Every structure is written in C-alpha cells, then in structure tokens.
mmCIF file of C-alpha atoms and ligand atoms in Angstrom:
data_model
loop_
_atom_site.group_PDB
_atom_site.id
_atom_site.type_symbol
_atom_site.label_atom_id
_atom_site.label_comp_id
_atom_site.label_asym_id
_atom_site.label_seq_id
_atom_site.Cartn_x
_atom_site.Cartn_y
_atom_site.Cartn_z
ATOM 1 C CA MET A 25 177.791 171.738 81.387
ATOM 2 C CA LYS A 26 176.731 175.353 81.976
ATOM 3 C CA ILE A 27 176.376 178.061 79.458
ATOM 4 C CA THR A 28 178.764 180.829 80.514
ATOM 5 C CA ASN A 29 178.477 183.373 77.624
ATOM 6 C CA ALA A 30 176.806 183.826 74.279
ATOM 7 C CA LYS A 31 177.935 186.418 71.659
ATOM 8 C CA VAL A 32 176.076 187.719 68.604
ATOM 9 C CA ILE A 33 178.571 188.231 65.771
ATOM 10 C CA VAL A 34 177.598 190.343 62.665
ATOM 11 C CA THR A 35 179.790 190.236 59.689
ATOM 12 C CA CYS A 36 179.502 191.189 56.018
ATOM 13 C CA PRO A 37 182.048 189.314 53.804
ATOM 14 C CA GLY A 38 180.310 190.256 50.590
ATOM 15 C CA ARG A 39 176.867 189.882 52.372
ATOM 16 C CA ASN A 40 175.430 190.116 55.814
ATOM 17 C CA PHE A 41 175.686 187.153 58.333
ATOM 18 C CA VAL A 42 174.597 186.867 61.953
ATOM 19 C CA THR A 43 176.109 184.077 63.988
ATOM 20 C CA LEU A 44 175.566 183.148 67.653
ATOM 21 C CA LYS A 45 178.392 181.715 69.571
ATOM 22 C CA ILE A 46 177.643 179.948 72.882
ATOM 23 C CA GLU A 47 180.480 179.244 75.412
ATOM 24 C CA THR A 48 180.362 176.748 78.190
ATOM 25 C CA ASP A 49 182.323 176.129 81.488
ATOM 26 C CA ASP A 50 183.725 172.991 79.942
ATOM 27 C CA GLY A 51 185.649 175.176 77.428
ATOM 28 C CA LEU A 52 183.351 173.799 74.514
ATOM 29 C CA THR A 53 181.830 176.403 72.272
ATOM 30 C CA GLY A 54 179.262 176.077 69.473
ATOM 31 C CA ILE A 55 177.906 178.273 66.763
ATOM 32 C CA GLY A 56 174.419 178.741 65.035
ATOM 33 C CA ASP A 57 173.409 180.760 61.958
ATOM 34 C CA ALA A 58 170.902 183.650 62.792
ATOM 35 C CA THR A 59 170.871 185.405 59.448
ATOM 36 C CA LEU A 60 167.442 186.742 58.278
ATOM 37 C CA ASN A 61 167.888 188.320 54.855
ATOM 38 C CA GLY A 62 167.103 192.095 54.971
ATOM 39 C CA ARG A 63 165.956 191.904 58.696
ATOM 40 C CA GLU A 64 169.338 190.929 60.084
ATOM 41 C CA LEU A 65 169.460 193.521 63.031
ATOM 42 C CA ALA A 66 166.024 192.594 64.249
ATOM 43 C CA VAL A 67 167.295 188.988 64.957
ATOM 44 C CA VAL A 68 170.482 190.600 66.566
ATOM 45 C CA SER A 69 168.402 192.563 68.990
ATOM 46 C CA TYR A 70 165.973 189.550 69.734
ATOM 47 C CA LEU A 71 169.114 187.456 70.667
ATOM 48 C CA ARG A 72 171.122 190.184 72.487
ATOM 49 C CA ASP A 73 168.401 191.953 74.436
ATOM 50 C CA HIS A 74 166.045 189.008 75.040
ATOM 51 C CA VAL A 75 167.616 185.667 74.713
ATOM 52 C CA VAL A 76 171.169 185.717 75.764
ATOM 53 C CA PRO A 77 170.394 186.929 79.216
ATOM 54 C CA CYS A 78 168.113 184.025 79.775
ATOM 55 C CA LEU A 79 170.722 181.482 78.534
ATOM 56 C CA ILE A 80 173.514 182.222 81.041
ATOM 57 C CA GLY A 81 173.723 179.423 83.639
ATOM 58 C CA ARG A 82 171.554 176.941 81.804
ATOM 59 C CA ASP A 83 172.631 173.382 81.207
ATOM 60 C CA ALA A 84 173.915 173.313 77.453
ATOM 61 C CA HIS A 85 173.013 169.661 77.217
ATOM 62 C CA ARG A 86 169.198 170.323 77.641
ATOM 63 C CA ILE A 87 168.646 171.217 74.029
ATOM 64 C CA GLU A 88 164.928 170.186 74.037
ATOM 65 C CA ASP A 89 164.206 171.928 77.253
ATOM 66 C CA ILE A 90 165.842 175.082 76.109
ATOM 67 C CA TRP A 91 163.949 175.068 72.715
ATOM 68 C CA GLN A 92 160.596 174.676 74.587
ATOM 69 C CA TYR A 93 161.663 177.431 77.042
ATOM 70 C CA LEU A 94 162.354 179.878 74.149
ATOM 71 C CA TYR A 95 159.244 178.719 72.172
ATOM 72 C CA ARG A 96 156.617 178.426 74.858
ATOM 73 C CA GLY A 97 158.247 180.701 77.264
ATOM 74 C CA CYS A 98 158.261 183.947 75.173
ATOM 75 C CA TYR A 99 154.438 183.713 74.870
ATOM 76 C CA TRP A 100 154.607 185.172 71.319
ATOM 77 C CA ARG A 101 155.089 181.996 69.329
ATOM 78 C CA ARG A 102 156.503 181.581 65.724
ATOM 79 C CA GLY A 103 157.341 184.156 63.369
ATOM 80 C CA PRO A 104 160.598 184.535 61.223
ATOM 81 C CA VAL A 105 162.420 186.570 63.780
ATOM 82 C CA THR A 106 161.677 184.524 66.796
ATOM 83 C CA MET A 107 162.315 181.188 65.052
ATOM 84 C CA THR A 108 165.600 182.344 63.492
ATOM 85 C CA ALA A 109 166.708 183.218 67.025
ATOM 86 C CA VAL A 110 165.583 179.979 68.515
ATOM 87 C CA ALA A 111 167.325 178.138 65.635
ATOM 88 C CA ALA A 112 170.594 179.912 66.298
ATOM 89 C CA VAL A 113 170.599 178.765 69.952
ATOM 90 C CA ASP A 114 169.444 175.202 68.994
ATOM 91 C CA THR A 115 172.188 174.792 66.271
ATOM 92 C CA ALA A 116 174.899 175.971 68.537
ATOM 93 C CA LEU A 117 173.717 173.627 71.290
ATOM 94 C CA TRP A 118 173.689 170.697 69.030
ATOM 95 C CA ASP A 119 177.257 171.657 67.826
ATOM 96 C CA ILE A 120 178.448 171.687 71.504
ATOM 97 C CA LYS A 121 176.668 168.223 72.256
ATOM 98 C CA ALA A 122 178.287 166.684 69.312
ATOM 99 C CA LYS A 123 181.765 168.166 70.270
ATOM 100 C CA ALA A 124 181.175 166.885 73.771
ATOM 101 C CA ALA A 125 180.576 163.341 72.305
ATOM 102 C CA SER A 126 183.632 163.798 69.912
ATOM 103 C CA MET A 127 181.260 162.820 67.023
ATOM 104 C CA PRO A 128 179.969 164.447 63.911
ATOM 105 C CA LEU A 129 176.558 165.669 64.508
ATOM 106 C CA TYR A 130 174.900 163.179 62.091
ATOM 107 C CA GLN A 131 175.946 160.446 64.336
ATOM 108 C CA LEU A 132 173.784 161.882 67.194
ATOM 109 C CA LEU A 133 170.873 161.974 64.945
ATOM 110 C CA GLY A 134 171.032 158.235 64.273
ATOM 111 C CA GLY A 135 173.908 157.965 61.815
ATOM 112 C CA ARG A 136 174.174 158.069 58.118
ATOM 113 C CA SER A 137 171.287 156.869 55.843
ATOM 114 C CA ARG A 138 173.360 157.590 52.629
ATOM 115 C CA ASP A 139 177.013 158.158 51.599
ATOM 116 C CA ARG A 140 176.570 161.666 50.271
ATOM 117 C CA VAL A 141 173.983 164.494 49.840
ATOM 118 C CA LEU A 142 172.633 165.316 46.358
ATOM 119 C CA VAL A 143 172.766 169.080 45.713
ATOM 120 C CA TYR A 144 171.513 171.445 42.929
ATOM 121 C CA GLY A 145 173.169 174.559 41.669
ATOM 122 C CA HIS A 146 171.760 177.732 40.079
ATOM 123 C CA ALA A 147 172.180 178.318 36.310
ATOM 124 C CA ASN A 148 170.962 181.877 35.319
ATOM 125 C CA GLY A 149 171.050 183.782 32.069
ATOM 126 C CA ARG A 150 169.629 186.888 30.485
ATOM 127 C CA ASP A 151 168.002 184.753 27.718
ATOM 128 C CA ILE A 152 167.506 181.130 26.960
ATOM 129 C CA GLU A 153 170.714 180.839 25.122
ATOM 130 C CA GLU A 154 172.842 182.161 27.989
ATOM 131 C CA THR A 155 170.916 180.044 30.657
ATOM 132 C CA SER A 156 171.459 176.937 28.383
ATOM 133 C CA ASP A 157 175.122 177.521 28.297
ATOM 134 C CA GLU A 158 175.278 178.105 32.007
ATOM 135 C CA VAL A 159 173.433 174.670 32.549
ATOM 136 C CA GLY A 160 176.354 173.263 30.537
ATOM 137 C CA ARG A 161 178.874 174.723 32.821
ATOM 138 C CA TYR A 162 177.150 173.135 35.902
ATOM 139 C CA VAL A 163 176.982 169.817 34.072
ATOM 140 C CA GLU A 164 180.847 170.114 33.462
ATOM 141 C CA MET A 165 181.356 170.774 37.209
ATOM 142 C CA GLY A 166 179.774 167.537 37.943
ATOM 143 C CA TYR A 167 176.237 168.638 38.973
ATOM 144 C CA LYS A 168 173.500 166.052 38.746
ATOM 145 C CA ALA A 169 170.763 168.579 39.433
ATOM 146 C CA ILE A 170 170.473 172.208 38.113
ATOM 147 C CA ARG A 171 167.972 174.946 38.693
ATOM 148 C CA ALA A 172 167.506 177.141 35.613
ATOM 149 C CA GLN A 173 166.167 180.572 35.597
ATOM 150 C CA THR A 174 165.967 183.039 32.562
ATOM 151 C CA GLY A 175 165.229 186.600 31.734
ATOM 152 C CA ILE A 176 161.888 187.282 30.319
ATOM 153 C CA PRO A 177 161.503 189.266 27.100
ATOM 154 C CA GLY A 178 159.829 192.644 27.863
ATOM 155 C CA LEU A 179 160.926 192.619 31.533
ATOM 156 C CA SER A 180 164.266 194.484 32.374
ATOM 157 C CA ALA A 181 165.121 192.416 35.478
ATOM 158 C CA THR A 182 164.023 188.912 36.526
ATOM 159 C CA TYR A 183 164.575 187.094 39.677
ATOM 160 C CA GLY A 184 167.556 184.875 39.718
ATOM 161 C CA VAL A 185 169.286 186.545 36.839
ATOM 162 C CA SER A 186 172.326 188.807 37.163
ATOM 163 C CA SER A 187 175.665 189.324 35.671
ATOM 164 C CA ASP A 188 177.597 187.630 38.421
ATOM 165 C CA LYS A 189 177.145 184.068 37.678
ATOM 166 C CA MET A 190 178.656 181.670 40.175
ATOM 167 C CA TYR A 191 178.131 184.009 43.249
ATOM 168 C CA TYR A 192 175.182 186.142 42.360
ATOM 169 C CA GLU A 193 173.788 187.908 45.345
ATOM 170 C CA PRO A 194 170.012 188.961 45.111
ATOM 171 C CA ALA A 195 170.183 191.435 48.096
ATOM 172 C CA ASN A 196 171.990 194.603 47.200
ATOM 173 C CA GLY A 197 170.205 197.933 47.342
ATOM 174 C CA THR A 198 170.426 199.990 50.619
ATOM 175 C CA VAL A 199 166.696 200.368 50.083
ATOM 176 C CA PRO A 200 164.918 197.673 47.999
ATOM 177 C CA GLU A 201 165.291 198.000 44.232
ATOM 178 C CA GLU A 202 161.959 197.987 42.363
ATOM 179 C CA ASN A 203 161.482 195.611 39.471
ATOM 180 C CA VAL A 204 158.572 195.250 37.040
ATOM 181 C CA TRP A 205 156.751 191.883 36.797
ATOM 182 C CA ASP A 206 154.246 190.443 34.320
ATOM 183 C CA THR A 207 153.214 186.814 34.883
ATOM 184 C CA PRO A 208 151.640 186.283 31.421
ATOM 185 C CA LYS A 209 154.974 187.072 29.748
ATOM 186 C CA TYR A 210 156.646 184.700 32.121
ATOM 187 C CA LEU A 211 154.150 181.743 31.504
ATOM 188 C CA ARG A 212 154.687 182.049 27.797
ATOM 189 C CA HIS A 213 158.420 181.976 27.977
ATOM 190 C CA VAL A 214 159.421 179.398 30.708
ATOM 191 C CA PRO A 215 158.304 176.244 28.626
ATOM 192 C CA GLN A 216 160.533 177.379 25.827
ATOM 193 C CA LEU A 217 163.525 177.350 28.207
ATOM 194 C CA PHE A 218 162.823 173.828 29.238
ATOM 195 C CA ASP A 219 162.242 172.656 25.844
ATOM 196 C CA THR A 220 165.631 173.943 24.714
ATOM 197 C CA LEU A 221 167.408 172.403 27.891
ATOM 198 C CA ARG A 222 165.905 168.980 27.296
ATOM 199 C CA LYS A 223 166.764 169.014 23.690
ATOM 200 C CA ARG A 224 170.362 170.023 24.433
ATOM 201 C CA TYR A 225 171.018 167.939 27.560
ATOM 202 C CA GLY A 226 168.436 165.005 27.481
ATOM 203 C CA PHE A 227 166.622 163.802 30.465
ATOM 204 C CA ASP A 228 169.424 162.360 32.685
ATOM 205 C CA VAL A 229 170.240 165.605 34.390
ATOM 206 C CA HIS A 230 167.692 166.729 37.094
ATOM 207 C CA LEU A 231 166.176 170.173 36.153
ATOM 208 C CA LEU A 232 164.462 172.332 38.646
ATOM 209 C CA HIS A 233 162.802 175.865 38.455
ATOM 210 C CA ASP A 234 161.667 178.538 40.912
ATOM 211 C CA ALA A 235 158.530 180.497 40.160
ATOM 212 C CA HIS A 236 159.153 182.673 43.441
ATOM 213 C CA HIS A 237 155.596 182.917 44.632
ATOM 214 C CA ARG A 238 154.576 185.096 41.589
ATOM 215 C CA PRO A 239 151.741 183.098 39.963
ATOM 216 C CA THR A 240 148.208 182.932 41.301
ATOM 217 C CA PRO A 241 147.043 179.239 42.064
ATOM 218 C CA GLN A 242 145.273 179.104 38.566
ATOM 219 C CA GLU A 243 148.392 180.505 36.754
ATOM 220 C CA ALA A 244 150.488 178.035 38.912
ATOM 221 C CA ALA A 245 148.319 175.124 37.740
ATOM 222 C CA SER A 246 148.672 176.205 34.087
ATOM 223 C CA LEU A 247 152.484 176.514 34.583
ATOM 224 C CA GLY A 248 152.815 173.151 36.022
ATOM 225 C CA LYS A 249 150.794 171.582 33.179
ATOM 226 C CA SER A 250 152.791 173.377 30.500
ATOM 227 C CA LEU A 251 156.114 171.875 32.078
ATOM 228 C CA GLU A 252 154.959 168.414 32.514
ATOM 229 C CA GLU A 253 156.536 166.958 29.391
ATOM 230 C CA TYR A 254 160.096 168.314 30.592
ATOM 231 C CA ARG A 255 159.845 166.113 33.661
ATOM 232 C CA LEU A 256 161.282 168.575 36.320
ATOM 233 C CA PHE A 257 162.655 167.357 39.588
ATOM 234 C CA TRP A 258 160.463 170.142 41.027
ATOM 235 C CA LEU A 259 158.710 173.368 40.450
ATOM 236 C CA GLU A 260 159.372 175.661 43.438
ATOM 237 C CA ASP A 261 157.090 178.261 45.161
ATOM 238 C CA VAL A 262 154.676 178.139 42.361
ATOM 239 C CA THR A 263 152.223 180.383 44.414
ATOM 240 C CA PRO A 264 152.325 181.800 47.994
ATOM 241 C CA ALA A 265 151.546 179.267 50.549
ATOM 242 C CA GLU A 266 149.961 181.496 53.286
ATOM 243 C CA ASN A 267 146.736 179.850 52.264
ATOM 244 C CA GLN A 268 147.786 176.109 52.221
ATOM 245 C CA GLU A 269 144.519 175.121 50.536
ATOM 246 C CA ALA A 270 145.535 177.057 47.551
ATOM 247 C CA PHE A 271 147.948 174.227 46.552
ATOM 248 C CA ARG A 272 144.897 171.894 46.172
ATOM 249 C CA LEU A 273 143.997 173.690 42.962
ATOM 250 C CA VAL A 274 147.583 173.508 41.653
ATOM 251 C CA ARG A 275 147.851 169.771 42.672
ATOM 252 C CA GLN A 276 144.525 168.883 40.984
ATOM 253 C CA HIS A 277 145.673 170.075 37.633
ATOM 254 C CA THR A 278 149.299 168.967 37.330
ATOM 255 C CA THR A 279 151.692 165.998 37.998
ATOM 256 C CA THR A 280 154.746 168.245 38.010
ATOM 257 C CA PRO A 281 156.362 167.791 41.425
ATOM 258 C CA LEU A 282 155.858 170.758 43.748
ATOM 259 C CA ALA A 283 158.237 172.232 46.374
ATOM 260 C CA VAL A 284 157.527 175.096 48.727
ATOM 261 C CA GLY A 285 158.561 176.545 52.008
ATOM 262 C CA GLU A 286 161.844 178.588 52.057
ATOM 263 C CA VAL A 287 159.912 181.224 54.021
ATOM 264 C CA PHE A 288 158.281 178.720 56.489
ATOM 265 C CA ASN A 289 159.272 178.988 60.077
ATOM 266 C CA SER A 290 157.023 176.456 61.795
ATOM 267 C CA ILE A 291 155.520 173.074 61.224
ATOM 268 C CA TRP A 292 152.158 174.985 61.175
ATOM 269 C CA ASP A 293 153.088 176.674 57.931
ATOM 270 C CA CYS A 294 152.989 173.354 56.248
ATOM 271 C CA ASN A 295 150.836 170.790 58.241
ATOM 272 C CA GLN A 296 147.981 170.879 55.755
ATOM 273 C CA LEU A 297 150.261 170.946 52.632
ATOM 274 C CA ILE A 298 151.929 167.752 54.097
ATOM 275 C CA GLN A 299 148.849 166.020 55.575
ATOM 276 C CA ASN A 300 146.876 166.455 52.368
ATOM 277 C CA GLN A 301 149.869 165.510 50.152
ATOM 278 C CA LEU A 302 149.653 168.721 48.246
ATOM 279 C CA ILE A 303 153.410 169.051 47.834
ATOM 280 C CA ASP A 304 156.369 166.613 47.246
ATOM 281 C CA TYR A 305 159.200 168.578 48.884
ATOM 282 C CA VAL A 306 159.196 170.921 51.898
ATOM 283 C CA ARG A 307 161.912 173.691 51.697
ATOM 284 C CA ALA A 308 162.166 174.714 55.288
ATOM 285 C CA THR A 309 165.637 175.247 56.676
ATOM 286 C CA VAL A 310 167.635 174.817 59.991
ATOM 287 C CA VAL A 311 168.176 178.646 60.224
ATOM 288 C CA HIS A 312 164.544 179.780 59.571
ATOM 289 C CA ALA A 313 162.425 176.933 61.033
ATOM 290 C CA GLY A 314 163.634 176.647 64.584
ATOM 291 C CA GLY A 315 166.898 174.688 64.221
ATOM 292 C CA ILE A 316 167.633 171.034 63.992
ATOM 293 C CA THR A 317 165.143 170.192 66.769
ATOM 294 C CA HIS A 318 162.152 171.664 64.931
ATOM 295 C CA LEU A 319 163.083 170.963 61.410
ATOM 296 C CA ARG A 320 163.622 167.410 62.324
ATOM 297 C CA ARG A 321 160.123 167.385 63.712
ATOM 298 C CA ILE A 322 158.825 168.793 60.432
ATOM 299 C CA ALA A 323 160.666 166.340 58.360
ATOM 300 C CA ASP A 324 159.570 163.413 60.581
ATOM 301 C CA TYR A 325 155.968 164.381 60.195
ATOM 302 C CA ALA A 326 156.443 164.865 56.287
ATOM 303 C CA SER A 327 157.747 161.207 56.053
ATOM 304 C CA LEU A 328 154.403 159.843 57.095
ATOM 305 C CA TYR A 329 152.922 161.367 53.821
ATOM 306 C CA GLN A 330 155.964 160.766 51.496
ATOM 307 C CA VAL A 331 156.946 164.345 51.425
ATOM 308 C CA ARG A 332 160.625 164.861 51.496
ATOM 309 C CA LEU A 333 163.030 167.548 52.618
ATOM 310 C CA GLY A 334 164.589 169.840 49.920
ATOM 311 C CA SER A 335 166.056 172.709 52.158
ATOM 312 C CA HIS A 336 166.622 176.139 50.926
ATOM 313 C CA GLY A 337 170.467 176.875 50.543
ATOM 314 C CA ALA A 338 170.868 180.185 48.941
ATOM 315 C CA THR A 339 173.854 182.520 49.813
ATOM 316 C CA ASP A 340 171.943 184.316 52.602
ATOM 317 C CA LEU A 341 172.022 180.995 54.531
ATOM 318 C CA SER A 342 175.444 181.039 56.012
ATOM 319 C CA PRO A 343 178.020 178.237 55.902
ATOM 320 C CA VAL A 344 177.027 177.500 59.492
ATOM 321 C CA CYS A 345 173.390 176.707 58.404
ATOM 322 C CA MET A 346 174.853 174.684 55.434
ATOM 323 C CA GLY A 347 177.048 172.543 57.685
ATOM 324 C CA ALA A 348 174.234 171.846 60.070
ATOM 325 C CA ALA A 349 171.824 171.101 57.224
ATOM 326 C CA LEU A 350 174.201 168.554 55.716
ATOM 327 C CA HIS A 351 174.205 166.597 58.937
ATOM 328 C CA LEU A 352 170.418 166.492 58.934
ATOM 329 C CA ASP A 353 170.268 165.742 55.216
ATOM 330 C CA ILE A 354 172.725 162.708 55.478
ATOM 331 C CA TRP A 355 170.778 161.178 58.307
ATOM 332 C CA LEU A 356 167.196 162.004 57.293
ATOM 333 C CA PRO A 357 165.442 158.922 55.783
ATOM 334 C CA ASN A 358 163.096 161.061 53.641
ATOM 335 C CA PHE A 359 165.822 163.450 52.357
ATOM 336 C CA GLY A 360 165.200 164.764 48.735
ATOM 337 C CA ILE A 361 167.805 167.218 47.640
ATOM 338 C CA GLN A 362 169.708 170.174 49.114
ATOM 339 C CA GLU A 363 169.984 173.543 47.444
ATOM 340 C CA TYR A 364 173.617 174.641 47.178
ATOM 341 C CA MET A 365 174.471 178.199 46.136
ATOM 342 C CA ARG A 366 178.191 178.667 46.526
ATOM 343 C CA HIS A 367 179.406 181.220 48.949
ATOM 344 C CA THR A 368 182.200 183.466 47.894
ATOM 345 C CA GLU A 369 185.813 182.871 48.794
ATOM 346 C CA GLU A 370 185.631 185.761 51.311
ATOM 347 C CA THR A 371 182.681 184.184 53.095
ATOM 348 C CA ASP A 372 184.293 180.790 53.134
ATOM 349 C CA THR A 373 187.440 182.301 54.856
ATOM 350 C CA VAL A 374 185.458 183.800 57.445
ATOM 351 C CA PHE A 375 183.577 180.513 57.981
ATOM 352 C CA PRO A 376 186.133 177.582 57.740
ATOM 353 C CA HIS A 377 184.171 174.412 57.268
ATOM 354 C CA ALA A 378 184.462 170.581 57.051
ATOM 355 C CA TYR A 379 181.953 170.034 54.258
ATOM 356 C CA SER A 380 183.012 169.526 50.859
ATOM 357 C CA PHE A 381 181.725 169.263 47.220
ATOM 358 C CA SER A 382 182.480 166.462 44.870
ATOM 359 C CA ASP A 383 180.863 165.187 41.724
ATOM 360 C CA GLY A 384 177.432 166.834 42.404
ATOM 361 C CA TYR A 385 177.321 165.873 46.041
ATOM 362 C CA LEU A 386 178.167 167.614 49.335
ATOM 363 C CA HIS A 387 179.548 165.571 52.322
ATOM 364 C CA PRO A 388 179.342 167.194 55.790
ATOM 365 C CA GLY A 389 182.765 165.935 56.747
ATOM 366 C CA ASP A 390 183.616 164.035 60.026
ATOM 367 C CA ALA A 391 184.752 166.864 62.227
ATOM 368 C CA PRO A 392 183.060 166.791 65.722
ATOM 369 C CA GLY A 393 180.071 169.019 65.776
ATOM 370 C CA HIS A 394 178.631 170.402 62.626
ATOM 371 C CA GLY A 395 182.014 171.174 61.360
ATOM 372 C CA VAL A 396 181.860 174.902 60.778
ATOM 373 C CA GLU A 397 183.745 177.519 62.769
ATOM 374 C CA ILE A 398 183.900 181.267 62.689
ATOM 375 C CA ASP A 399 187.184 183.283 62.430
ATOM 376 C CA GLU A 400 186.065 186.173 64.755
ATOM 377 C CA THR A 401 189.099 188.381 63.942
ATOM 378 C CA LEU A 402 188.493 188.225 60.221
ATOM 379 C CA ALA A 403 184.763 188.620 60.791
ATOM 380 C CA ALA A 404 185.329 191.905 62.611
ATOM 381 C CA LYS A 405 186.931 193.374 59.533
ATOM 382 C CA TYR A 406 183.647 193.273 57.662
ATOM 383 C CA PRO A 407 180.967 195.564 59.342
ATOM 384 C CA TYR A 408 177.289 195.316 58.565
ATOM 385 C CA LYS A 409 176.086 197.037 55.385
ATOM 386 C CA PRO A 410 172.390 197.343 54.778
ATOM 387 C CA ALA A 411 171.153 195.345 51.896
ATOM 388 C CA TYR A 412 167.713 194.326 50.771
ATOM 389 C CA LEU A 413 166.116 191.957 48.212
ATOM 390 C CA PRO A 414 164.326 193.900 45.440
ATOM 391 C CA ILE A 415 160.503 194.262 45.305
ATOM 392 C CA ASN A 416 158.247 193.689 42.382
ATOM 393 C CA ARG A 417 155.542 195.924 40.855
ATOM 394 C CA LEU A 418 153.068 194.966 37.957
ATOM 395 C CA GLU A 419 153.405 197.174 34.905
ATOM 396 C CA ASP A 420 150.514 199.453 36.268
ATOM 397 C CA GLY A 421 152.417 199.880 39.517
ATOM 398 C CA THR A 422 150.552 197.371 41.719
ATOM 399 C CA MET A 423 152.877 196.034 44.502
ATOM 400 C CA TRP A 424 153.435 192.236 43.718
ATOM 401 C CA ASN A 425 155.332 189.358 45.170
ATOM 402 C CA TRP A 426 159.079 189.207 44.851
HETATM 403 O O1 EZ4 B 5 164.921 184.627 47.345
HETATM 404 O O2 EZ4 B 5 167.361 183.414 49.456
HETATM 405 O O3 EZ4 B 5 165.724 179.460 46.136
HETATM 406 N N1 EZ4 B 5 166.167 180.393 46.525
HETATM 407 C C1 EZ4 B 5 165.637 181.600 46.550
HETATM 408 C C2 EZ4 B 5 166.477 182.666 47.078
HETATM 409 C C3 EZ4 B 5 165.665 183.703 47.996
HETATM 410 C C4 EZ4 B 5 166.541 184.254 49.018
HETATM 411 C C5 EZ4 B 5 165.600 184.818 50.143
HETATM 412 O O4 EZ4 B 5 166.483 185.243 51.144
HETATM 413 O O5 EZ4 B 5 164.535 181.780 46.173
HETATM 414 O O6 EZ4 B 5 167.161 183.338 46.106
HETATM 415 CO CO1 CO B 6 163.432 179.910 46.073
#
C-alpha cells in the first residue's frame, strides 16, 4: 500500500490545530495530530517542506521503518518540532493500518486491558470557594478524578484560572500576555484549597494539582510535604525536569505521588526519572512524543519501574490526539489516568470522533482506526489565528516559568 499524498491542514475552530492527512493508493486515509501550542506553523513547515516530499511512494504499512527514517534520517534528532511532526506521520499510519485491518487501533496493540479509561477534568476558580463549587460540578457530571487550581491572593492572574469554566483556553494573546508570579504566596495558599476540598468532598474522589513548573526543587519538596495529608492522586510538574536529577531532592522529602512530562518529546527526557523511580506518572503524549510508536516505547520502559502513563490532554491536543491516546490507554498494562479537558462544540464538529464520555470514563469506541476524522470543508472556514500562552515574571520583573 503506497502513500500517494499527504496534506497538512491548519484550522482554528476556537483554537489552532494542525492535522496531517495521509492518502494511499488503496483509497485508505489516516490522520495524525501535529499541533504544537504557540509554534504551530513551525511544524507545518517541517512537515510540508521537509517530510511530505519524502513520504510519497513509501509503503504505508512500514510504520516502524518510516519512524526510524524520520528520526535517524534527519540527523537532527529529538526536539518538540521534529517529534511532533514524526508523531503526526506515525499516528496517521497507525490509523491507516487499523482501517486496513478493519479493527479499532487498540486491537493491533494487543487488545483491551480494561473496559474503560479513567479521566480527570479541570476545576478552576478565582478563589477557594469558587474552585470548591467547580469541583462539585465535576462530581455531579460523574467525574471520579478532578484537578483543582485556584487564584492566589495578591496575584492578579493564575495559571489554570479563567472566567470560561468548561472550555477555558490558556492560549490567547497575539503576543504572549505577561503575568506576575510569586511562589511563596502560592505555597501558603494551596494547602488551604485541598483542606477545604477534603472537608467538603471527603477522600473518595481523586484530586490532582498542577504546579506548572514554577517551584524550585526545594520549594517543590516543601509543597509535596504540605499536601501529604490530603492524599492527592498526583502533584504535577512540581519543578522543571530538564535536570532529571532535581527530582531526587523532591522525592526524598515527600510521599505525594509525582507526575511530570507534558513537555517531553523523547524517552531521553525521562529515562533517569523512570529508572531511578523519581516519579509515579509520566505525562508524555502521542502528539508531542513521537506518536504511538515512541510513546509505547516510553510506557513499556516505565512499566519495568512501576511508573504509569498519565498523558497530557489539554485543549491544545486535538481530538485526533485524544482518539489515538485512548486506544493506547485502553491497551496499556501500566496505564494510570488520562487528562481530559473538553473541546468546544465547534472543535468537536470539525473533528467527528468515536470516543465518548460516560460516568467519569472515556471509551475510544470501536470504529476502525483511531476513530477520529476531520471535516475538511468545515476546517477551511477557520483560518489560523496567532495565539500564545502567557509568560510569567516575578514581582521584580525577572522572567520565570509559565
Ligand atoms: O499548559 O496545554 O496540564 N495541562 C497543562 C496545560 C498546558 C498547555 C500547554 O500547551 O498544564 O494547560
Ligand atoms: Co500541566
């Protein structure tokens, strides 16, 4: 089965998405997500200018060989732009192979290891009271796991908090907005949030929290310690992981479960974290970590050390990524949880999909392939709009982590 064409489709139904569609001489087509938040057009060029011309005429069934060809063959290995482009090709090829087999993708991976995929939603509020009410809304919708983020007194804007609740979109400014950050204020406030939530909702609902790479390792250790009694499902991105060894300090001081890795693009970003058991969950994704082929490799490696997969699933990961991720999740023996931030109605109409939510779980559906399509006519009605995540500065103006 030869690849005859590959198109890069850019659309902005409320936010930007990049999708690669591969066509074959059998008439089968497959799609892969290629969205890299705030750097979308870099991946578009990488694919259009450098990858697509090399794909034409290749055997679409040779997924592994094409992966190696794009990874080793470009000489410049790894990096978010490269690995997102590789992921798009890989995901589209798995979609095609599963359609050729007339099977849902999870069957090709080894079949289901579970009946459904546990997901967590996002509850955000300007203050503890509002966040606490939001958690209640998620409990009512059936969620078994909820991430809680709250505004911090003294800081005008906080990550994860906005007036749009169900569909909040962190990327907005045509140039990045500038926020002010202060870690000591944050460290004092967060334990009060979880104290309130546990008093109101008890310990049966899973609670999660994202520190979004702001604390230093020492601050991260202190945060983990101060949250221990609230028994979080996980504490996410508690410090940047560029230096994987930094997590040793955090780990030595707290039993709060740790998750990190939404920005990882390769197994080399987490090999020490995994091998030294410095984390409990790795947050790498299909779209940013080289597709199903490479994420499966990371997850298999993690299973040797009892580290589980808890993939990133914010709105900038398109329904195509979500569909593919759910097939991996339902198969993967060491699956932990899947993040699920709902896409808007507009986005869901551009990307019709077989996956569905019920009672706090997602199911990938049983359509052949990964079960997600793109309505190209509708997609063409939403042209690309520049949009960036905000940045953070400390109160004295020092550039910090967002
Ligand atoms: O900042 O998706 O856990 N989710 C997150 C997200 C990320 C964005 C980055 O593109 O931290 O909100
Ligand atoms: Co995060």
